[in-house]
Tab-separated table of C-alpha atoms in Angstrom:
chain	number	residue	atom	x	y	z
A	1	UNK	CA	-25.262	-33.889	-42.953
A	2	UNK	CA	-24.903	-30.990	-40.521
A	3	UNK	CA	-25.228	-32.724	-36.807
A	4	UNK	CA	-24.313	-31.013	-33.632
A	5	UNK	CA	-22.909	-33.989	-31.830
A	6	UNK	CA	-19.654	-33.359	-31.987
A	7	UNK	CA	-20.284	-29.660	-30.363
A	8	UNK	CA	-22.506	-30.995	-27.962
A	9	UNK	CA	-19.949	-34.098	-27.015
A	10	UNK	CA	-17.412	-31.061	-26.007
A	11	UNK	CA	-19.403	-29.059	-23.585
A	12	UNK	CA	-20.381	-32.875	-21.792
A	13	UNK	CA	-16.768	-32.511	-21.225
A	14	UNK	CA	-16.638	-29.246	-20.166
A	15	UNK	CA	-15.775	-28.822	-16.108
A	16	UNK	CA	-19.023	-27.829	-14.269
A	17	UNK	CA	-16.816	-25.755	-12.250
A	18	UNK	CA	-15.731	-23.366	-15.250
A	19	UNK	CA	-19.343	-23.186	-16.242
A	20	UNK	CA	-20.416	-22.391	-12.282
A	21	UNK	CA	-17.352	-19.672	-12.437
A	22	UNK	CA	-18.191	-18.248	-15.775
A	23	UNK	CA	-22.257	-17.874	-15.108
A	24	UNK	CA	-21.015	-16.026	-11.815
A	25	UNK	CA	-18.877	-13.517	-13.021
A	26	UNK	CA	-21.970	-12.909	-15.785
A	27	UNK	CA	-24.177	-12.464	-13.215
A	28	UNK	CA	-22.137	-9.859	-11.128
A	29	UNK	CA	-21.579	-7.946	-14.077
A	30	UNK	CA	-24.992	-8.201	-15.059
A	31	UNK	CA	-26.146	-6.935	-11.268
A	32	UNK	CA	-23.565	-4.169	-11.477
A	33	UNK	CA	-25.221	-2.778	-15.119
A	34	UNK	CA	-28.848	-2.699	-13.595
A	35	UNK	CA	-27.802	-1.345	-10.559
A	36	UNK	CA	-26.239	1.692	-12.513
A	37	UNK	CA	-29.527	1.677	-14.462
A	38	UNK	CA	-31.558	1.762	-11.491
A	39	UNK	CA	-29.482	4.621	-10.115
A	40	UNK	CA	-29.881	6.302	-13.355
A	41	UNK	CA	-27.188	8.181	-13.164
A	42	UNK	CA	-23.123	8.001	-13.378
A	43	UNK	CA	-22.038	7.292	-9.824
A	44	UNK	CA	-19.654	3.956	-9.137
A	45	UNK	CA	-21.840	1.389	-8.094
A	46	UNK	CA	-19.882	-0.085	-5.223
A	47	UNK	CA	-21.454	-2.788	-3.289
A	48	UNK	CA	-21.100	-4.321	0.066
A	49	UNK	CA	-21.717	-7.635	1.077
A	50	UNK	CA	-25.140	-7.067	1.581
A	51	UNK	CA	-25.604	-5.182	-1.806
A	52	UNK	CA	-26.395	-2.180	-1.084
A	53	UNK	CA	-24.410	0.395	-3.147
A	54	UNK	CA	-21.849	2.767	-0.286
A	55	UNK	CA	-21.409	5.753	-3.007
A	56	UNK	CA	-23.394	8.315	-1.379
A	57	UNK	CA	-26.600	9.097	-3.640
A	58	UNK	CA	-25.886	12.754	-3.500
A	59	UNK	CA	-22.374	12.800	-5.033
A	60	UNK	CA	-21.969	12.215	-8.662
A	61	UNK	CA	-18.594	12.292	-11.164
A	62	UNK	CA	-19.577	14.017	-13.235
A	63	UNK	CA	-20.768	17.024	-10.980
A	64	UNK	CA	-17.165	17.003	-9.606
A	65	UNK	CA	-15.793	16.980	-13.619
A	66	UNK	CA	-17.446	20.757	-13.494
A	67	UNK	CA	-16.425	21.756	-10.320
A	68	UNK	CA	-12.683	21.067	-10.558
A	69	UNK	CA	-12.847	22.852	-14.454
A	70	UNK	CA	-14.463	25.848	-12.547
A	71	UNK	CA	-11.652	26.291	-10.177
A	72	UNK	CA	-8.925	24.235	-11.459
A	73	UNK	CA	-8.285	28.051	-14.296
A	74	UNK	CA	-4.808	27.640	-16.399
A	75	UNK	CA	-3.738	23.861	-14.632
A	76	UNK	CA	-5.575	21.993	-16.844
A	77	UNK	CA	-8.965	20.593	-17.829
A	78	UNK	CA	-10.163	17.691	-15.891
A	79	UNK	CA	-11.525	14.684	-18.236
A	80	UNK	CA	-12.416	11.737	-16.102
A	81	UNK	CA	-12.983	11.204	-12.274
A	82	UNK	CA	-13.093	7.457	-11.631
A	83	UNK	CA	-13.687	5.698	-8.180
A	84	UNK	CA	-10.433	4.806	-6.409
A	85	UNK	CA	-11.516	4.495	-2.821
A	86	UNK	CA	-13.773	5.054	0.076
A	87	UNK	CA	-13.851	5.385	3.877
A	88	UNK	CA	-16.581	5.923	6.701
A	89	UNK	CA	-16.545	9.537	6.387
A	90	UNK	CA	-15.729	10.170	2.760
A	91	UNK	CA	-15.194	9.135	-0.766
A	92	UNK	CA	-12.094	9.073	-2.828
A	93	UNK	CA	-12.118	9.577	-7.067
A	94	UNK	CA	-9.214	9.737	-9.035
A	95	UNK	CA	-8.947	12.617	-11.514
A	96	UNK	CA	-7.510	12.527	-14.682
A	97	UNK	CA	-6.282	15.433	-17.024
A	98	UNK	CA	-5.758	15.986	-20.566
A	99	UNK	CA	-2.459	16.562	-19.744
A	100	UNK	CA	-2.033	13.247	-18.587
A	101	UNK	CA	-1.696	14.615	-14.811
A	102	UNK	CA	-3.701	12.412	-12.173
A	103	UNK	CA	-4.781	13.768	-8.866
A	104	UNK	CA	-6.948	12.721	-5.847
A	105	UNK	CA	-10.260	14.165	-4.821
A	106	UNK	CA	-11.533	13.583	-1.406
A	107	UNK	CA	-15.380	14.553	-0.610
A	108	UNK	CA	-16.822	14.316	2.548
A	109	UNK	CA	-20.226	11.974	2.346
A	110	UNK	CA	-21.081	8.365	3.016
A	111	UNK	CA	-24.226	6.282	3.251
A	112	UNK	CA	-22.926	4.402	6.515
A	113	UNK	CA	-25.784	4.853	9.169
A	114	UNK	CA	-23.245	5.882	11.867
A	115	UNK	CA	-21.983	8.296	9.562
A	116	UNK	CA	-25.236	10.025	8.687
A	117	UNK	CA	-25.838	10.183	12.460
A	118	UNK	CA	-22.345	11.768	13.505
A	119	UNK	CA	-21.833	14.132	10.214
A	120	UNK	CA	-24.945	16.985	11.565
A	121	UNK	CA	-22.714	16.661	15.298
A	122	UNK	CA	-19.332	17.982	13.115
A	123	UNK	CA	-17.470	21.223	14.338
A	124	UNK	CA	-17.739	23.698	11.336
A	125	UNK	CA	-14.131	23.887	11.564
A	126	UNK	CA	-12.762	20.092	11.533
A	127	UNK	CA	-12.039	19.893	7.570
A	128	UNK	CA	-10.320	22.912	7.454
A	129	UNK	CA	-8.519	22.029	10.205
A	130	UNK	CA	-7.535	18.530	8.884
A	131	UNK	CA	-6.305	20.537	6.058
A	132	UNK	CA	-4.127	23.193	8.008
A	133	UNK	CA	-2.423	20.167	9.689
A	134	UNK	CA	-1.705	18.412	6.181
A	135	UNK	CA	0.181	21.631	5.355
A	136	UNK	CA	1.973	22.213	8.446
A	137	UNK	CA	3.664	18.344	8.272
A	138	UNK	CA	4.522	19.301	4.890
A	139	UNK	CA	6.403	22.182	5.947
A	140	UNK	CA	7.957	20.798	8.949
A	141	UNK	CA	8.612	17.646	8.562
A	142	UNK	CA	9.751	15.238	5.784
A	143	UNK	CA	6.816	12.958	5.879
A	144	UNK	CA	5.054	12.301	2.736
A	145	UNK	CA	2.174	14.050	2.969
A	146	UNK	CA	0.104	14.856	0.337
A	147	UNK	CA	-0.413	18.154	-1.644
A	148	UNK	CA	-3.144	19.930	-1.365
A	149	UNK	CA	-4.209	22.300	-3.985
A	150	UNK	CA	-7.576	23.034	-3.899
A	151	UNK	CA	-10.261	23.652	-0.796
A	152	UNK	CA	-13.941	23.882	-0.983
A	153	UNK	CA	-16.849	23.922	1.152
A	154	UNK	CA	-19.097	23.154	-1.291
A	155	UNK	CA	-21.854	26.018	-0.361
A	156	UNK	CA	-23.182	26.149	-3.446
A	157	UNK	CA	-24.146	22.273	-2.650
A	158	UNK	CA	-22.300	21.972	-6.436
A	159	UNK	CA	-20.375	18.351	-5.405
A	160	UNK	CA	-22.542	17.126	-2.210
A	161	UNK	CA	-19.573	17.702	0.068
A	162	UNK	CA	-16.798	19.364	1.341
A	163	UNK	CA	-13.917	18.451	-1.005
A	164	UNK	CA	-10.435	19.151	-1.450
A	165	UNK	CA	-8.170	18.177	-4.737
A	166	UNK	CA	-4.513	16.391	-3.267
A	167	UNK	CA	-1.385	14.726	-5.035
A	168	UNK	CA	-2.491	11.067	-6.388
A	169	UNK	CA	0.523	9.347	-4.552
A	170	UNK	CA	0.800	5.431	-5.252
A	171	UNK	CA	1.049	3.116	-3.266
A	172	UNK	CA	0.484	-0.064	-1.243
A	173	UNK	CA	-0.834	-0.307	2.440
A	174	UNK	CA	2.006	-0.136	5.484
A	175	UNK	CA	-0.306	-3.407	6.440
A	176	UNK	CA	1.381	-5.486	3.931
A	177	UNK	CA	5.122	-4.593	4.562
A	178	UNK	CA	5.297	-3.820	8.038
A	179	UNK	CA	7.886	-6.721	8.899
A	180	UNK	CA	10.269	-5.265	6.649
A	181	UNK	CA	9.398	-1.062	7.939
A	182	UNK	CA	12.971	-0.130	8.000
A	183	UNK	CA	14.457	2.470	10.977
A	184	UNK	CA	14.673	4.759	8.080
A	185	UNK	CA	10.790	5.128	7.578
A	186	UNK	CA	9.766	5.066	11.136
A	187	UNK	CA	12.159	7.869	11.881
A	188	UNK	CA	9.895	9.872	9.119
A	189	UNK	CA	6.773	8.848	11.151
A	190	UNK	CA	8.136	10.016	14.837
A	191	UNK	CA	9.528	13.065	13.455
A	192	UNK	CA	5.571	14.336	14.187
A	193	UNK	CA	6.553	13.232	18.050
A	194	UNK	CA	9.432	15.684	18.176
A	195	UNK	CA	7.313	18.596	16.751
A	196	UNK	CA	7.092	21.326	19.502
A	197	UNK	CA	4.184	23.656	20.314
A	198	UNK	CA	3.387	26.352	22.424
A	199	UNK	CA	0.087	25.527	22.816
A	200	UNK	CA	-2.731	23.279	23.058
A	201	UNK	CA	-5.590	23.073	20.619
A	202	UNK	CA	-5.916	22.128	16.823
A	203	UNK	CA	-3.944	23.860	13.809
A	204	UNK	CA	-6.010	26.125	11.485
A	205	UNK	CA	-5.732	28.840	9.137
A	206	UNK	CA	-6.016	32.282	9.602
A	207	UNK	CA	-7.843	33.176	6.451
A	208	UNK	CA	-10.759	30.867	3.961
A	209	UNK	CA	-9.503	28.685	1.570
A	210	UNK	CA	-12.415	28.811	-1.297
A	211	UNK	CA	-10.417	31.367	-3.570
A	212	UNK	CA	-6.993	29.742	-3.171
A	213	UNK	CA	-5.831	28.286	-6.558
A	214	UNK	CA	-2.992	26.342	-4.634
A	215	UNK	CA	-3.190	25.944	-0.646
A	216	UNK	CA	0.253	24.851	0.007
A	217	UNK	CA	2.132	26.803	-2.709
A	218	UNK	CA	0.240	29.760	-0.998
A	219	UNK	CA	1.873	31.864	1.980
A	220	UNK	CA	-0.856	30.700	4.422
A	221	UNK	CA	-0.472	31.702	8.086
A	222	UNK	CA	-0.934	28.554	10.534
A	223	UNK	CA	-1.682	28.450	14.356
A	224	UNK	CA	-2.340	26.321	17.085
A	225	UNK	CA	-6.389	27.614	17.915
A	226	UNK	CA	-9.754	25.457	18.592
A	227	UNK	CA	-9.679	21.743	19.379
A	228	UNK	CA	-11.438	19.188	16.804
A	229	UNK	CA	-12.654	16.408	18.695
A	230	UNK	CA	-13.950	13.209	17.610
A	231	UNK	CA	-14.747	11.610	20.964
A	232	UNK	CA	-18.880	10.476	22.073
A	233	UNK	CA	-19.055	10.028	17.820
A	234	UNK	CA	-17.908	6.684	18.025
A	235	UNK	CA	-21.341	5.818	19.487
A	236	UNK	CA	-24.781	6.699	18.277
A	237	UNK	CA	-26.347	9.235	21.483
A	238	UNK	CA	-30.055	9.300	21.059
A	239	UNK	CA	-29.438	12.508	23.565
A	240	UNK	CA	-26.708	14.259	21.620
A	241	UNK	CA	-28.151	17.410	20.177
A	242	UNK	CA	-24.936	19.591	19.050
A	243	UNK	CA	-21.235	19.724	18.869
A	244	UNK	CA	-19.109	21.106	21.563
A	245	UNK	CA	-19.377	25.082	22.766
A	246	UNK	CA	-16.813	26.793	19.740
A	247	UNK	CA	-16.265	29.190	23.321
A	248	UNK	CA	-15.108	26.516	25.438
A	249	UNK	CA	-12.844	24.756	22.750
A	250	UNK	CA	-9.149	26.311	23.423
A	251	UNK	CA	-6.767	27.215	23.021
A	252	UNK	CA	-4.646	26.172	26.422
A	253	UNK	CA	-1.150	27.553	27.687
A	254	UNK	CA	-1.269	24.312	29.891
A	255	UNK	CA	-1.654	21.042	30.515
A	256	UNK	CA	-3.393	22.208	33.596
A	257	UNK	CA	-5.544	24.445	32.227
A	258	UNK	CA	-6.340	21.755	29.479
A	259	UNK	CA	-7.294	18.692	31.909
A	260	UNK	CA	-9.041	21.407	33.995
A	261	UNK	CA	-11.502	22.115	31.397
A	262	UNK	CA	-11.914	18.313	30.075
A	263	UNK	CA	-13.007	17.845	33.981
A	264	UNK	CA	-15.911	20.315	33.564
A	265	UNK	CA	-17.096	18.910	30.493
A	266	UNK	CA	-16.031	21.780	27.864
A	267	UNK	CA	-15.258	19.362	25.177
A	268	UNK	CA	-18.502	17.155	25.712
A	269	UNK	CA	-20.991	16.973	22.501
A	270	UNK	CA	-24.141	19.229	23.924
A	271	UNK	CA	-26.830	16.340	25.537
A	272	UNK	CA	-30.277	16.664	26.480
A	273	UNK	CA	-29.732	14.226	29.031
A	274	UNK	CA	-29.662	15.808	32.713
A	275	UNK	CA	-27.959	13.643	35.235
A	276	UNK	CA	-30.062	13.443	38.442
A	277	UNK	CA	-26.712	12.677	40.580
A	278	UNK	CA	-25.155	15.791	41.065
A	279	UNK	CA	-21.699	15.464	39.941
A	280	UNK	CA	-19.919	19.093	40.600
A	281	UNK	CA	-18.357	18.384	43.575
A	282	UNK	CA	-16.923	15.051	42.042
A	283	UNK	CA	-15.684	17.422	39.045
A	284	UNK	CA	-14.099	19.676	42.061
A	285	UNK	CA	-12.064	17.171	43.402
A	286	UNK	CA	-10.159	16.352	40.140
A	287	UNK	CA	-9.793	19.473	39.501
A	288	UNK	CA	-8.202	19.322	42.652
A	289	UNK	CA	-6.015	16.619	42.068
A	290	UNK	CA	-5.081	18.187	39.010
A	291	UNK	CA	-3.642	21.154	41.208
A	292	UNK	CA	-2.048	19.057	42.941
A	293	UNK	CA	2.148	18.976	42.368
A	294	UNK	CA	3.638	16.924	39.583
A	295	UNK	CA	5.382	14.364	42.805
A	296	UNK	CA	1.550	13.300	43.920
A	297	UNK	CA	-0.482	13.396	40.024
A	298	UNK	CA	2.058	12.798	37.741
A	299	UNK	CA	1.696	15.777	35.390
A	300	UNK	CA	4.564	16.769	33.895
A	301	UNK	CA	4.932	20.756	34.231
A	302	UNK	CA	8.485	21.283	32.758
A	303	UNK	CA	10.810	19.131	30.620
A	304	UNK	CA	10.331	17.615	27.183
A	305	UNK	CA	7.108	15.845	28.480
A	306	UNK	CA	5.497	18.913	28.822
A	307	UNK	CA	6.258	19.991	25.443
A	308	UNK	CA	2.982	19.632	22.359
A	309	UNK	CA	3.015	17.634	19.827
A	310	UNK	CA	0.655	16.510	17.137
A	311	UNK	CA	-1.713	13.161	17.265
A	312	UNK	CA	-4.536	12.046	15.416
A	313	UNK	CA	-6.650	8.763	16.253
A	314	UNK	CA	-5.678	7.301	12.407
A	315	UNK	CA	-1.577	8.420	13.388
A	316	UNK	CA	-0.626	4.902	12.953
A	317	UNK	CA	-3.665	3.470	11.307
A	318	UNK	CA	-1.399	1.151	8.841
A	319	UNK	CA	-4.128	1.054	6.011
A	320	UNK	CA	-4.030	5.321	6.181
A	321	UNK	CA	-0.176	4.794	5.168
A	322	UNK	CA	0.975	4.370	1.641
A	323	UNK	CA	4.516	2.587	1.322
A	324	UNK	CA	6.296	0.854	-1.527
A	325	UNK	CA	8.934	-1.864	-0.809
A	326	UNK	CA	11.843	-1.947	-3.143
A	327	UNK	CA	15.153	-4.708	-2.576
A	328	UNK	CA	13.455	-5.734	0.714
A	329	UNK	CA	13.585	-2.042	1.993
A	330	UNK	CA	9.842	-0.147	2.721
A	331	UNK	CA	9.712	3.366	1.637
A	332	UNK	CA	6.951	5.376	2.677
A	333	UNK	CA	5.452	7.339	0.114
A	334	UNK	CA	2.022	8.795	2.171
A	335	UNK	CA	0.293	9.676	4.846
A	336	UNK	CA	-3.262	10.180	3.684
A	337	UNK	CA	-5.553	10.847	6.735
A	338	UNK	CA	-4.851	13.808	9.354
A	339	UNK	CA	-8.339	13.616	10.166
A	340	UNK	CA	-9.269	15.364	13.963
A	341	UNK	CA	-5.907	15.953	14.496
A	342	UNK	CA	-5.158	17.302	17.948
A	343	UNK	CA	-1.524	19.197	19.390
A	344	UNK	CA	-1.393	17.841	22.980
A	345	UNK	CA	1.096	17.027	25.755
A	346	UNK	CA	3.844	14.429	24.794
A	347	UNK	CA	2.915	12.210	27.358
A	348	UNK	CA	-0.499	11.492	26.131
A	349	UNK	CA	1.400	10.005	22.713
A	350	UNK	CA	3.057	7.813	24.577
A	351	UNK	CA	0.755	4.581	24.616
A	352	UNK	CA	1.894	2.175	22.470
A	353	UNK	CA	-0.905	1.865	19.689
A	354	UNK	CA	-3.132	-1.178	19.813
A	355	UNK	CA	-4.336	-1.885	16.462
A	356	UNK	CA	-6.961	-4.400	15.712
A	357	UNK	CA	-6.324	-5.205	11.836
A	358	UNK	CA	-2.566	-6.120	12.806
A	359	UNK	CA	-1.391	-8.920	14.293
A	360	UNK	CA	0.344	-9.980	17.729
A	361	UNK	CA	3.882	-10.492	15.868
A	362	UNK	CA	3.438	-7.110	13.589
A	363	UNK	CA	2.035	-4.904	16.772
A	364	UNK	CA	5.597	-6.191	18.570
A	365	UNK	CA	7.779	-5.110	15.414
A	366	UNK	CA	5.838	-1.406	15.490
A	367	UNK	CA	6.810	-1.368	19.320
A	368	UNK	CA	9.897	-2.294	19.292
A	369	UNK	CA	10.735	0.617	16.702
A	370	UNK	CA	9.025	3.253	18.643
A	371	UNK	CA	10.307	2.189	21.666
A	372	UNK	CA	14.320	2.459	20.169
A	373	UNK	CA	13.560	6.577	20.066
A	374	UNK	CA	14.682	7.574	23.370
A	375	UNK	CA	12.002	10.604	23.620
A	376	UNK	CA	9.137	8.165	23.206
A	377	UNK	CA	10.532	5.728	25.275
A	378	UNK	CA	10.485	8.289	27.867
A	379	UNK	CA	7.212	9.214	27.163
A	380	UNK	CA	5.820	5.651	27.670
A	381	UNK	CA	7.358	5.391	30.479
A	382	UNK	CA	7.169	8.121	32.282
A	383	UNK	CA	4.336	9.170	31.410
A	384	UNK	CA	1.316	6.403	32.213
A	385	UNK	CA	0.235	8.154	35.488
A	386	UNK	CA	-0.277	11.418	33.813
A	387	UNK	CA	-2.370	9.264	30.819
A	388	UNK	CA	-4.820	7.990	33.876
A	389	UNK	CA	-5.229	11.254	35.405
A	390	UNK	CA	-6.342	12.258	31.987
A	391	UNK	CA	-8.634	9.330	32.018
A	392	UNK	CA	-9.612	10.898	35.744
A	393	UNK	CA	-10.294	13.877	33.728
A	394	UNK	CA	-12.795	12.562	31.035
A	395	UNK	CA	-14.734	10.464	33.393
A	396	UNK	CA	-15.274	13.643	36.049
A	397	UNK	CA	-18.698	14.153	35.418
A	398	UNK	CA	-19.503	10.826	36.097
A	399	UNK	CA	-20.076	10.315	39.368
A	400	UNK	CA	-21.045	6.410	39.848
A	401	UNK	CA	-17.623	4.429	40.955
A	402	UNK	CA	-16.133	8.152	41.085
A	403	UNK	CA	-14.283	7.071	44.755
A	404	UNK	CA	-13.231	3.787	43.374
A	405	UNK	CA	-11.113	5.878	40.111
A	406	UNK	CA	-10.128	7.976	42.619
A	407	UNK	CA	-8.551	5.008	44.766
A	408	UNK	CA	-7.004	3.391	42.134
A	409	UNK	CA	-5.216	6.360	40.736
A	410	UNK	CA	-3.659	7.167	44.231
A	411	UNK	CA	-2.768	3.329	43.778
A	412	UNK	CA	-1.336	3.166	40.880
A	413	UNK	CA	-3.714	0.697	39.442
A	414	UNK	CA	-4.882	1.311	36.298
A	415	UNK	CA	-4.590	0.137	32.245
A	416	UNK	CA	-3.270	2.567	30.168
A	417	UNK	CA	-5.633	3.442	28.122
A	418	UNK	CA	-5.224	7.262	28.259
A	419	UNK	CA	-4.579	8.369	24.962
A	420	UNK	CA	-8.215	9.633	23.862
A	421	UNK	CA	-7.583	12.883	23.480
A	422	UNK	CA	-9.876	15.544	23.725
């Protein structure tokens, strides 16, 4: 006689902890199917914490499938674009080939409030920008950057974002091998320190990109020209109503001239807000003290101090670095993002980086490495005043404590906390 005892006698057995598991990972698959139902469409259904799906609505796979065939001509066909990763400002799918080739694709585009509120604020130059300094590290240093083949502003609104097609380089995060970063792979990271430019300003092209089949295989022209700035985006500004003045934004033969035009607000995001102090003759007096001789303010006019260099605010972002570790030796393999970077004075890079998602022990090993190259121990060194008189510079249309920073700069008592640049 059939019975089903001797089934049921087994599950009585069976851990309630497997069967708590097991009806979990159901469920989550189950919530990621409707979700993709509900979206009704093929985007990657990626959810935070609170469930609500990052992948910006606008930006779908298989809309960047057709784009890349459309410009990607006798390389190859593109088959499958699969999530791979995502960040505050962008979105990052991995393309696959019938020829077996994988590559990156990077769109701009995000659901992230702040995001949505900065994005309309955006010079009309930053990603092209980004993109003229990922080619000029390629050419002049030995950094693993990545290739970039393809450019496009997306004006026919065809992808939902600016995007550009890059090398797929593999990797894990600098985060998890940073004890063992050998002298070897830091000396590829501060060969961007030793970089030496004329000017001050941001690196961009001097032609568009859209009809390029290959950006760095192409004989592209580079120069220092306009500054991209990401500073007042950090914060939502209820009176923010446009980016900087494109006039106002550089190039600079000098430091001087540089501070001198931070000081008078030239690189502020336009406000509606009107200040009812009036703060010109507070902006006057730095200028001022920026005039004054490098003995009393601390700015560097001559020497290797005075020389540019490149910086971005992700330089040593350890999660933006790709590295492999192989026999107990780290090998860096990328640096993904050049995003808003800037070509400034050496002494601004000299602040040691404080970064929040490493700890005490792993900031002191990153230190300790920079501070072994002479030049940047120079720079750190040397170099603080001329960080706070940049600080002096930023804060000179604000005139509430403006004796008190005043004081304490002729002092000497300050934090260094100078290296916001722009």
């Amino acid at each position: 006689m059939f019975s089903l005892w001797p089934t049921f006698s087994r599950w009585l057995w069976f851990p309630l902890w497997r069967i708590g598991t097991t009806a979990a990972i159901v469920l989550a698959s189950l919530l990621k199917q409707v979700n993709a139902i509900l979206y009704w469409d093929d985007r990657p259904v990626i959810l935070e914490e609170d469930d609500v799906n990052i992948w910006p609505p606008n930006i779908r796979p298989r809309n960047i499938k057709r784009a890349l065939n459309r410009r990607m001509h006798g390389r190859d066909r593109c088959v499958d674009v699969q999530y791979l990763s995502h960040g505050a400002s962008h979105v990052v799918l991995l393309a696959k080939t019938s020829y077996k080739e994988e590559y990156v694709v990077r769109v701009t585009g995000s659901v992230y409030e702040h995001f949505q509120w900065a994005h309309p604020f955006w010079q009309t130059y930053k990603e092209t920008s980004e993109v003229a300094s990922m080619v000029a590290l390629r050419r002049l240093t030995k950094i693993p950057v990545p290739r970039v083949y393809l450019f496009d502003e997306d004006r026919d609104n065809a992808v939902g974002g600016v995007w550009t097609l890059q090398d797929y380089m593999e990797g894990e995060r600098l985060y998890e091998f940073l004890p063992e970063l050998s002298g070897e792979a830091l000396e590829q990271m501060l060969q961007v320190f030793h970089l030496e430019f004329s000017q001050i300003g941001s690196l961009h092209f001097t032609r568009p990109l859209n009809e390029i089949r290959d950006v760095c295989d192409d004989d592209l022209e580079i120069r220092v020209g306009r500054l991209v700035t990401l500073r007042d985006l950090r914060m939502e500004n209820e009176y923010m109503v446009g980016s900087p003045k494109d006039t106002d934004m550089g190039p600079w033969d000098s430091s001087k001239a540089w501070l001198k035009s931070i000081a008078q607000g030239d690189m502020d995001y336009q406000s509606s807000f009107v200040e009812l102090d009036s703060n010109d003759e507070h902006i006057r007096r730095i200028q001022r003290i920026i005039d004054e001789p490098e003995e009393s303010n601390g700015l560097f006019t001559s020497g290797p101090l005075s020389v540019n260099a490149p910086w971005c605010t992700d330089m040593w972002n350890t999660h933006n670095i790709q590295a492999v570790c192989k026999d107990g030796t780290v090998k860096l393999v990328a640096l993904l993002d050049m995003e808003g970077m800037q070509i400034v004075p050496r002494w601004v890079l000299g602040r040691l980086p404080l970064l929040d998602e490493l700890p005490d022990e792993s900031s002191r090993v990153l230190w300790k490495f920079l501070l072994e190259d002479p030049l940047y121990k120079q720079a750190h060194e040397q170099g603080s005043k001329a960080r706070h008189l940049l600080v002096l510079a930023q804060n000179a249309s604000v005139p509430h404590w403006a004796d008190k920073r005043i004081e304490e700069f002729r002092d000497g008592d300050w934090e260094d906390n100078g290296t916001l640049a722009g």
